XYZ file of C-alpha atoms in Angstrom:
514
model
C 19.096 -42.900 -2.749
C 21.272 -40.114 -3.470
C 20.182 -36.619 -4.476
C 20.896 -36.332 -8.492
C 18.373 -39.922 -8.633
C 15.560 -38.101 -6.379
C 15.986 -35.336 -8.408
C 15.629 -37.070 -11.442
C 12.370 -39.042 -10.343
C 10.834 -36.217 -9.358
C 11.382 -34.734 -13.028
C 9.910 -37.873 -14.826
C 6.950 -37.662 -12.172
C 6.374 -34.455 -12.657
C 6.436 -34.306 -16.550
C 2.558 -35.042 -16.933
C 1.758 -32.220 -14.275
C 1.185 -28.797 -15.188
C 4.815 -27.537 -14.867
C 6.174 -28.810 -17.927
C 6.737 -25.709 -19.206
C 8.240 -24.186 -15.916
C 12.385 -24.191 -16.215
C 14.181 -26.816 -13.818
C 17.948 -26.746 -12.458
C 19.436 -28.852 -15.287
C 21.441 -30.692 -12.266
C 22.974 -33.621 -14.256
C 24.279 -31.532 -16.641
C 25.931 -29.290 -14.111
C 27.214 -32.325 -12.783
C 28.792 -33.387 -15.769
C 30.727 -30.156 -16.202
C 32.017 -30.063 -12.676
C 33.196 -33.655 -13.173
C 35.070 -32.986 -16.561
C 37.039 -29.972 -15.058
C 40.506 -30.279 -16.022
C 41.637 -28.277 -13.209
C 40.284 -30.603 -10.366
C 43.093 -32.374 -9.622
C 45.495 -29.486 -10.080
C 43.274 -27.066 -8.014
C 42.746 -29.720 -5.292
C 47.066 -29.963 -4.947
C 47.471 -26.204 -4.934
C 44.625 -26.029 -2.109
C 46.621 -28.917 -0.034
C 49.391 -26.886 -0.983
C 48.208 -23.547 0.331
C 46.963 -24.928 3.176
C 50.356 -26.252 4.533
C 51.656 -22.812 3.928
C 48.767 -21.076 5.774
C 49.240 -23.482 8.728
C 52.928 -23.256 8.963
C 52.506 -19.186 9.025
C 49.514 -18.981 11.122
C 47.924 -21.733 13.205
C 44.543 -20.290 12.868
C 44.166 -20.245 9.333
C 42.878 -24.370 9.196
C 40.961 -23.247 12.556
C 38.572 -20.341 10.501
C 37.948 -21.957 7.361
C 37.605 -25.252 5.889
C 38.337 -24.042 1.967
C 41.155 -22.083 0.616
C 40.472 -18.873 -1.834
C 41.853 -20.520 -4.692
C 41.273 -19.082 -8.299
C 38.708 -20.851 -9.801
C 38.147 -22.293 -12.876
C 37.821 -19.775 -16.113
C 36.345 -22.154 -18.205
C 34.243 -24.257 -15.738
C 33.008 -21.102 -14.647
C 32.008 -20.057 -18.104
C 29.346 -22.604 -18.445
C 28.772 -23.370 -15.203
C 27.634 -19.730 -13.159
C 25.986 -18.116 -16.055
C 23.583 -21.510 -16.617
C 22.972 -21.720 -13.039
C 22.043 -17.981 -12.756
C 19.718 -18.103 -16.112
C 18.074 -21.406 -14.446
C 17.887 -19.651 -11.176
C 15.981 -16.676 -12.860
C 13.578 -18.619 -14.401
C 12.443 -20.449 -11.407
C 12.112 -17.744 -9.523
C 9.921 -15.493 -12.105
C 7.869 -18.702 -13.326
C 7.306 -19.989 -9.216
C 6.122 -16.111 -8.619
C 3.970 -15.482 -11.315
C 2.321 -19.450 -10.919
C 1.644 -18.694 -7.255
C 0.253 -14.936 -8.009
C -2.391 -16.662 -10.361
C -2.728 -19.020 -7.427
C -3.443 -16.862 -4.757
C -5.433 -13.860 -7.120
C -8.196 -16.364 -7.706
C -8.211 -17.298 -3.564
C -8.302 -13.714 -2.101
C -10.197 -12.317 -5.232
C -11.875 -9.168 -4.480
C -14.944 -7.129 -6.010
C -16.963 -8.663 -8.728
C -13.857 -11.339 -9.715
C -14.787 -12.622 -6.237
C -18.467 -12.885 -6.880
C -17.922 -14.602 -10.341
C -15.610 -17.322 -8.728
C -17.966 -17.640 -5.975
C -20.935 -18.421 -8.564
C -18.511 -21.002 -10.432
C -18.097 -22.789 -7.472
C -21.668 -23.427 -7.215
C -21.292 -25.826 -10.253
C -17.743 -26.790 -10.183
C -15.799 -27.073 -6.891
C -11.891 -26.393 -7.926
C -10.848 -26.246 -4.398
C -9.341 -29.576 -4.756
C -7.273 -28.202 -7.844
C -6.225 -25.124 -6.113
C -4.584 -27.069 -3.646
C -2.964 -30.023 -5.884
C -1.430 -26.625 -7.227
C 0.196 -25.349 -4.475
C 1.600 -28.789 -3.607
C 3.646 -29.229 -6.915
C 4.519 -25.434 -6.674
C 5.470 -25.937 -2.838
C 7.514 -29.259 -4.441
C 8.518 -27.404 -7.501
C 10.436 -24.473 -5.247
C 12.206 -27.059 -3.139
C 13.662 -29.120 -5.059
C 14.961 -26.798 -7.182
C 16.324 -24.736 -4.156
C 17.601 -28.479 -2.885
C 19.058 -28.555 -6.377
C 20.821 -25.581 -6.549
C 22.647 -25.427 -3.137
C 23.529 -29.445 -3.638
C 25.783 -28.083 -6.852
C 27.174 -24.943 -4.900
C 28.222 -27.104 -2.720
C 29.816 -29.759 -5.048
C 31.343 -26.430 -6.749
C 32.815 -25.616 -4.129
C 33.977 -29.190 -3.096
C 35.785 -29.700 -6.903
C 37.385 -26.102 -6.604
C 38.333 -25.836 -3.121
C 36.840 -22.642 -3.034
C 34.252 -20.647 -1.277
C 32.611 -19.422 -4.900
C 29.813 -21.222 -4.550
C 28.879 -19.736 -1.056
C 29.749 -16.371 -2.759
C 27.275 -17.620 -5.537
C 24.357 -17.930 -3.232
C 24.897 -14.365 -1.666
C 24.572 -13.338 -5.594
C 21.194 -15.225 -5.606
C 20.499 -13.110 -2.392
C 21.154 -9.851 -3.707
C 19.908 -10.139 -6.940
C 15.996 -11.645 -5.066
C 16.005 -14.994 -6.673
C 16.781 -16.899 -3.508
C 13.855 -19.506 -3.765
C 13.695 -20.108 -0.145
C 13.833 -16.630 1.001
C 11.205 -15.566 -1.651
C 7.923 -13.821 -0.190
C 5.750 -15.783 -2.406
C 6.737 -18.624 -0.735
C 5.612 -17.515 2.627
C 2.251 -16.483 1.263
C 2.076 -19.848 -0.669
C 2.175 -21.373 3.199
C -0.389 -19.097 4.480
C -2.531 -20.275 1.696
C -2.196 -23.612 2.849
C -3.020 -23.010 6.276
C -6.124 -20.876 5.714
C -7.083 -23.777 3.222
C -6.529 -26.181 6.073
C -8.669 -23.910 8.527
C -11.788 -23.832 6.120
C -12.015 -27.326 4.960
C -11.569 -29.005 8.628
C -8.487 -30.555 7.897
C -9.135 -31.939 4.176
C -5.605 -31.220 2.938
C -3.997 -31.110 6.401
C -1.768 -34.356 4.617
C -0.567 -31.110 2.111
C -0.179 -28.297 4.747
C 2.634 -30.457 7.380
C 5.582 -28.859 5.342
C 4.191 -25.591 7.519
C 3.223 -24.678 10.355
C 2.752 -20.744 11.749
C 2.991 -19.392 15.898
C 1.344 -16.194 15.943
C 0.864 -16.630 19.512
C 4.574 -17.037 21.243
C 6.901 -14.287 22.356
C 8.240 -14.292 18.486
C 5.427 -15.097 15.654
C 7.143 -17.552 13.246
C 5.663 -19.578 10.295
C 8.283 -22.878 9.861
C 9.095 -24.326 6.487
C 10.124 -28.170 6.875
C 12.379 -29.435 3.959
C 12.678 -33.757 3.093
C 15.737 -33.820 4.919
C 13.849 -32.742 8.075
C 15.629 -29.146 8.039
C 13.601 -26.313 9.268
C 13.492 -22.801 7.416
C 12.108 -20.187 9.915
C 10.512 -17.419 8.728
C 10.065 -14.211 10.917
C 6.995 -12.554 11.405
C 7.822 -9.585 13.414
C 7.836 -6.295 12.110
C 11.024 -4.501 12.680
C 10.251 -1.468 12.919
C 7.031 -1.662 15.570
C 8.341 -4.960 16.874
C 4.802 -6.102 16.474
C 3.761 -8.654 14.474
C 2.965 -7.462 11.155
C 0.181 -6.514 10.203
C -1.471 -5.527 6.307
C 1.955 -6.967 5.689
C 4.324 -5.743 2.801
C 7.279 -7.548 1.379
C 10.026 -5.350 -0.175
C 11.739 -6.074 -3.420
C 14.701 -7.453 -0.609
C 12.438 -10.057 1.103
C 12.163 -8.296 4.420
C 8.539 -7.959 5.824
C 6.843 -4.897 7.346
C 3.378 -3.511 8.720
C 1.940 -1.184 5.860
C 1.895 1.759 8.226
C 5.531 1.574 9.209
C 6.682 0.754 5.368
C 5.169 3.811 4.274
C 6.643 5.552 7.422
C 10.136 4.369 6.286
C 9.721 5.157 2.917
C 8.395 8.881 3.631
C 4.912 8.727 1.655
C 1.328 8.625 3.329
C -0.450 5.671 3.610
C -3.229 6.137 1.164
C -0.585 7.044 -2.040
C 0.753 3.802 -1.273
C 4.164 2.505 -1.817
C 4.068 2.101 -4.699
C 4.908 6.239 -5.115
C 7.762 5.963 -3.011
C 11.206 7.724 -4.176
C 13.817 5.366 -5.635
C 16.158 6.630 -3.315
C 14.272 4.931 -0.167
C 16.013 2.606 1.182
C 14.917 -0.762 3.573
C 15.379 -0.186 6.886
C 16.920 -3.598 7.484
C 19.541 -4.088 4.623
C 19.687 -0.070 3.672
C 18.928 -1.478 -0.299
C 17.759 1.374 -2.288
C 14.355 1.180 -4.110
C 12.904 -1.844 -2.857
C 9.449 0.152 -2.209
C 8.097 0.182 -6.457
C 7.287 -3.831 -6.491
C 6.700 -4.172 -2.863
C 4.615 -7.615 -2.332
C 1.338 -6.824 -0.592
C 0.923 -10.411 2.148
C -3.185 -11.055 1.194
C -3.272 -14.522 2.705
C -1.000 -13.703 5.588
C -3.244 -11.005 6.512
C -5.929 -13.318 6.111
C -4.071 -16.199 8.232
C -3.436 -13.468 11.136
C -7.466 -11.907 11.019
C -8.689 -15.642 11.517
C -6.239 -17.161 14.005
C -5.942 -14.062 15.951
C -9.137 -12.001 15.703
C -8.852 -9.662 18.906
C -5.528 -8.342 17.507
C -6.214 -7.636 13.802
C -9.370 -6.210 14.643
C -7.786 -3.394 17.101
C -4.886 -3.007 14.595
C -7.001 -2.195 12.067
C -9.155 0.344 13.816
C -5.588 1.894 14.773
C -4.628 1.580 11.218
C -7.857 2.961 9.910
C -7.443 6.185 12.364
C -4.284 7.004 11.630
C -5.034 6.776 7.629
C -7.955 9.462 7.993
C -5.543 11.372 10.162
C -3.261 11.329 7.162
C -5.756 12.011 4.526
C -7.192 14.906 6.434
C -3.732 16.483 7.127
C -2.620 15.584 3.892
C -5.734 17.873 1.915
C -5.814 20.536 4.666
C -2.042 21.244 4.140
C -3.272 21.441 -0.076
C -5.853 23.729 0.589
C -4.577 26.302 2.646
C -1.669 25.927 0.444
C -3.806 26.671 -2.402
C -5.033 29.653 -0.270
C -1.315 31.028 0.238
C -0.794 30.832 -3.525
C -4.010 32.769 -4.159
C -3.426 35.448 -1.524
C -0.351 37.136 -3.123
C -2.715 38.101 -5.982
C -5.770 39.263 -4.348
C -8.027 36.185 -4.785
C -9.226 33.809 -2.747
C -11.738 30.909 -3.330
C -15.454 31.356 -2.370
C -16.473 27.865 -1.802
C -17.315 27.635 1.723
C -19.601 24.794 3.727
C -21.447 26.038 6.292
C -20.445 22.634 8.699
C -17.030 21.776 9.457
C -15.575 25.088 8.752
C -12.708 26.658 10.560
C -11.444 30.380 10.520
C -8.396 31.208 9.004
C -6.299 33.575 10.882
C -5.648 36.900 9.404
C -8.370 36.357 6.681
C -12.281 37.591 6.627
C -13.327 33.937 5.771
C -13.435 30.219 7.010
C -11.842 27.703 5.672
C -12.954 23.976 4.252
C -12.465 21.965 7.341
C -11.254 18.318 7.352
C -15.159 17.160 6.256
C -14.694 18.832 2.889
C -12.924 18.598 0.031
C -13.376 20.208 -3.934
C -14.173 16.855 -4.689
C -17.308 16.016 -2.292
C -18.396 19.479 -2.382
C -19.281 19.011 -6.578
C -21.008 15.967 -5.540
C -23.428 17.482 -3.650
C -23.574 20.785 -4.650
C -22.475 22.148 -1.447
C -21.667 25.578 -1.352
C -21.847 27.382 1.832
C -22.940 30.248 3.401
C -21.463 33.297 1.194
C -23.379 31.854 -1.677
C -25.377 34.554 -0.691
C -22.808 36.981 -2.488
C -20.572 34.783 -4.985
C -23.069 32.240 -5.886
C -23.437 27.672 -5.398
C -20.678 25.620 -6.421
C -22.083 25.447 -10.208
C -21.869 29.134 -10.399
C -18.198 28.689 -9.461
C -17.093 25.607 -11.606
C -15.487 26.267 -14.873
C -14.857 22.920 -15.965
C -14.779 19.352 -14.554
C -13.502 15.863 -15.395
C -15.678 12.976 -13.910
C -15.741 9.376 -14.484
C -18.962 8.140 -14.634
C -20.630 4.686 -12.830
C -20.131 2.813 -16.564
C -16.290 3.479 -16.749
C -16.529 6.599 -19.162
C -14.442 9.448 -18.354
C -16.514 13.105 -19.275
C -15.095 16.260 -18.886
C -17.489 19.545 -19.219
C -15.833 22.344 -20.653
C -19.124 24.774 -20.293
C -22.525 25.030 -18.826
C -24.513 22.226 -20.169
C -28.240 23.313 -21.862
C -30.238 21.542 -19.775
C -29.988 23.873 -16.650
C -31.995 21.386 -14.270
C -30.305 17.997 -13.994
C -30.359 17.068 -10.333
C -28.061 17.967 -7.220
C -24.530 17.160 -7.176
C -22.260 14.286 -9.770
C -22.829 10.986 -10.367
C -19.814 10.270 -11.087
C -16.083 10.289 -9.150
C -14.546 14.110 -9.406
C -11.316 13.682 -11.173
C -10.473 17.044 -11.658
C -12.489 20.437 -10.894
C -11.314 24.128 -12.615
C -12.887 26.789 -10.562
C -13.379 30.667 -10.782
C -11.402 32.527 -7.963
C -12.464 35.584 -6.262
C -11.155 39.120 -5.434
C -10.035 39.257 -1.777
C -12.383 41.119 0.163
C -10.924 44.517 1.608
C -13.499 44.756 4.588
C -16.264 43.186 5.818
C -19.014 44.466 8.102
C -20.738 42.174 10.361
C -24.500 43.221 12.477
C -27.126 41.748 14.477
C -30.976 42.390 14.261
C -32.790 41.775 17.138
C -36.924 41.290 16.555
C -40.376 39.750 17.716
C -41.272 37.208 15.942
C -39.687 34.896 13.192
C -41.971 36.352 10.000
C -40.457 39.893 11.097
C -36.844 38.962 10.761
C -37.477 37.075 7.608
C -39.242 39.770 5.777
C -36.172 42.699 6.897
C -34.179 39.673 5.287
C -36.209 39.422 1.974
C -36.703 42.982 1.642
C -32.478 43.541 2.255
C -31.778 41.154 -0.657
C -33.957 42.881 -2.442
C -32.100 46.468 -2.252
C -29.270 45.644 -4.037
C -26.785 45.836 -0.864
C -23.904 43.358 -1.105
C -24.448 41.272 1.681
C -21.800 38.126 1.719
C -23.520 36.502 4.924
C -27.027 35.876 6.214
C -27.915 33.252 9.214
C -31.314 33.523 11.215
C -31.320 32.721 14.682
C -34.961 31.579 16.825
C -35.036 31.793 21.030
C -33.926 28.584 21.050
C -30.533 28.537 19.397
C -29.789 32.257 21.135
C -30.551 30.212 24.153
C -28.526 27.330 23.529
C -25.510 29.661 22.443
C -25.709 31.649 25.581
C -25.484 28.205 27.708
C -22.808 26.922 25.208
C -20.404 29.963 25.592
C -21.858 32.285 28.984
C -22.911 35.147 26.550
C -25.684 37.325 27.588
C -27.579 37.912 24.211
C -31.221 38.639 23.866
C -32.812 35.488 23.864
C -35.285 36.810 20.629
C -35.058 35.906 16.661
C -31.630 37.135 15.350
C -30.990 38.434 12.148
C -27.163 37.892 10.978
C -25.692 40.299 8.315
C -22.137 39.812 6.828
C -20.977 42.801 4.164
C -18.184 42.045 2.201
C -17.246 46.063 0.608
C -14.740 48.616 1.077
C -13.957 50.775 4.062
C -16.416 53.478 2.729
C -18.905 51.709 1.951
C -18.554 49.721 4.815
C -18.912 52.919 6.892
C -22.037 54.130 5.628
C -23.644 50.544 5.458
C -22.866 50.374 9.669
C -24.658 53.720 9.702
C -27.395 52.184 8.045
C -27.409 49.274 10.383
């Protein structure tokens, strides 16, 4: 049975499905137009023509191509290139957004996930999931059978190489059906289906089959006329296979770590914030990163066929995306510090764990365990609260979305003064009052008896009105431990900590109080 008949049965079949509405190659009528060219026979004498001419003048000419470069037809081309381009479109935006519906309700995530989990208690639609993905598996390839069958008879009428030019078009504009990402994750779909139900719809699943396991992973597309369609699963840039895999706007696949390594933007903005300018590493194409294709089911395929792996790529992934995140808000901060220090301020907030000093300056530093952000949330403030007050003494103004959706945003100090410790809520944006840099700063050590001693010289120095900044107490133990820790030799008795944050006068005469 020849092509434009198989074609045409699988239309009539497939007109009580549910792709009636999806766009089709309209292959007769093609057919029709390429068959009522006037310039057939014409063209076909000038290429037998041309031919002689190329072979008398150069014997290699018949030896490196089998078609002559012809002009081609104005007014078959009229009709004919723009209809198959329009049809092409359409396939290719109706098979994407089909198989996106597909696959959002299979790898649903969150509540969706919990909803469709419930519905399957009382209606099992695993059967229709998959009848779906057949006809869209059918729908893609014989439209893509379709399309190159007319390129070729283009080129065939013509004698011309247009219709190979055509499908380099198709290539560059990402409407190549059987280069499309979806269609690789519309396989993996079928072979995780395959893996849960113990073979149920192995009978829909032969078209593909996937190596993760050889020297080069692979997942093979087989087409009715026993043609195979090889799909590589290597990452090009690790030359591992891919993993949390990403398919640019251009079709090629990469690991999410070394896409957002190409494109120059961390790993938790996503690529979805990378420049316009950034260009695949492959094919060099130029924004390609905005509608990247994130691979859910061929992630999924790869964590159940090849467990070892994807679990120790994604603790490596997972380190080196806190690594990122850390440098990423440490590099904000102590660039928010270098645009405060020109004009004498600094910012008080300061946890007493994690901290870090900062060269130069009479403070620490935030250390990768805090940010603005977590510090609202639980009120942490540090140890110079002593002298510039908790984080809500600090906080102008916040913006916080709260657990039901609505976004708040304080602009003062709320009347009721005792509502809990810390934000229920996720810290969207924080406006806090800076601080005068400190000029000097006087630090001393109290040696003393007993505990009760050292805490009433504390309660009675708060009390006197001096501007202390700092104040830790110290028992045996901890002196002890500190002396093991770094081979000091300090008493080994309660310590009393002072910090003084004044200027050089004053700092004078408090040391002589001291």
């Amino acid at each position: 049975m020849k092509f434009g008949d198989t074609f045409m049965q699988y239309l009539q079949g497939d007109q009580t499905g549910n792709l009636v509405k999806c766009a089709h190659v309209e292959y007769k009528i093609l057919k029709k137009v390429l068959k009522n060219c006037r310039s057939q026979g014409s063209s076909s004498a000038s290429c037998k023509n041309e031919q002689q001419k190329d072979e008398g003048n150069n014997e290699l000419s018949s030896g490196l191509s089998q078609f002559c470069h012809c002009e081609s037809c104005p007014l078959c081309d009229q009709i004919f290139f723009s209809e198959l381009m329009r049809e092409a479109s359409h396939i290719a935006g109706c098979f994407s957004s089909r198989v996106r519906h597909l696959l959002h309700l299979h790898v649903a995530r969150g509540i969706q996930r919990y909803k469709l989990r419930l519905r399957q208690c009382f209606k099992n639609d695993q059967q229709t999931m998959a009848e779906e993905g057949r006809m869209l598996i059918e729908y893609v390839i014989m439209n893509a059978i379709a399309i190159r069958k007319i390129l070729k008879k283009y080129d065939k009428v013509h004698c011309s190489v247009n219709g190979n030019n055509f499908k380099s078009k198709m290539q560059a504009e990402h409407i190549e059906l059987l280069q499309s990402p979806w269609l690789i994750e519309l396989g993996a779909f079928y072979l995780n289906f395959d893996g849960i139900d113990g073979g149920e719809f192995s009978e829909f699943c032969s078209q593909f089959s996937c190596d993760l396991n050889g020297t080069e992973p692979v997942m093979t597309l087989t087409l009715p006329n026993s043609m195979k369609l090889e799909y590589s699963l290597t990452c090009a840039i690790c030359l591992e296979t891919v993993f949390n895999p990403y398919a640019l706007s251009c079709g090629h696949l990469f690991c999410k770590l070394c896409a957002c390594s190409a494109a120059f933007v961390l790993m938790f903005e996503g690529l979805k914030t990378a420049s316009s300018n950034a260009k695949c590493p492959i094919c060099r194409e130029a924004g390609v990163y905005t509608n990247a294709v994130h691979m859910l089911e061929l992630d999924l395929l790869q964590k159940r066929r090849c467990n070892e792996y994807w679990k120790e790529r994604m603790a490596a992934e997972h380190a080196e995306d806190v690594k990122q995140t850390r440098e990423y808000w440490d590099s904000r901060t102590k660039y928010a510090i270098g645009f405060l220090e020109p004009h004498g301020l600094f910012s008080p907030l300061d946890p007493g764990k994690f901290m870090e000093h900062v060269p130069g300056m009479p403070f620490f530093l935030a250390g990768p365990g805090a940010t603005i952000g977590g510090m609202c949330a639980t009120r942490c403030s540090g140890s110079i609260a002593v002298r510039y007050g908790t984080m809500r003494d600090n906080v102008i103004s916040l913006k916080v979305v709260l657990p039901n959706g609505d976004v708040v945003k304080t602009a003062s100090r709320a009347r009721k003064s005792a509502a809990g410790e810390g934000i229920l809520g996720v810290t969207m944006e924080v406006t806090l009052w800076p601080q005068k840099f400190p000029l000097h700063s006087v630090v001393t050590m109290y040696n003393f008896l007993t505990i009760k001693d050292a805490a009433d010289v504390a309660i009675d120095t708060m009390l006197s009105g001096i501007q202390v900044s700092r104040v830790e107490l110290l028992d045996e133990v901890q002196v002890r431990a500190v002396n093991i820790a770094n081979e000091n030799n300090l008493t080994e008795l309660p310590t009393l900590i002072f910090e003084f944050i004044c200027t050089g006068k004053y700092g004078r005469r408090l040391y002589g109080f001291a």
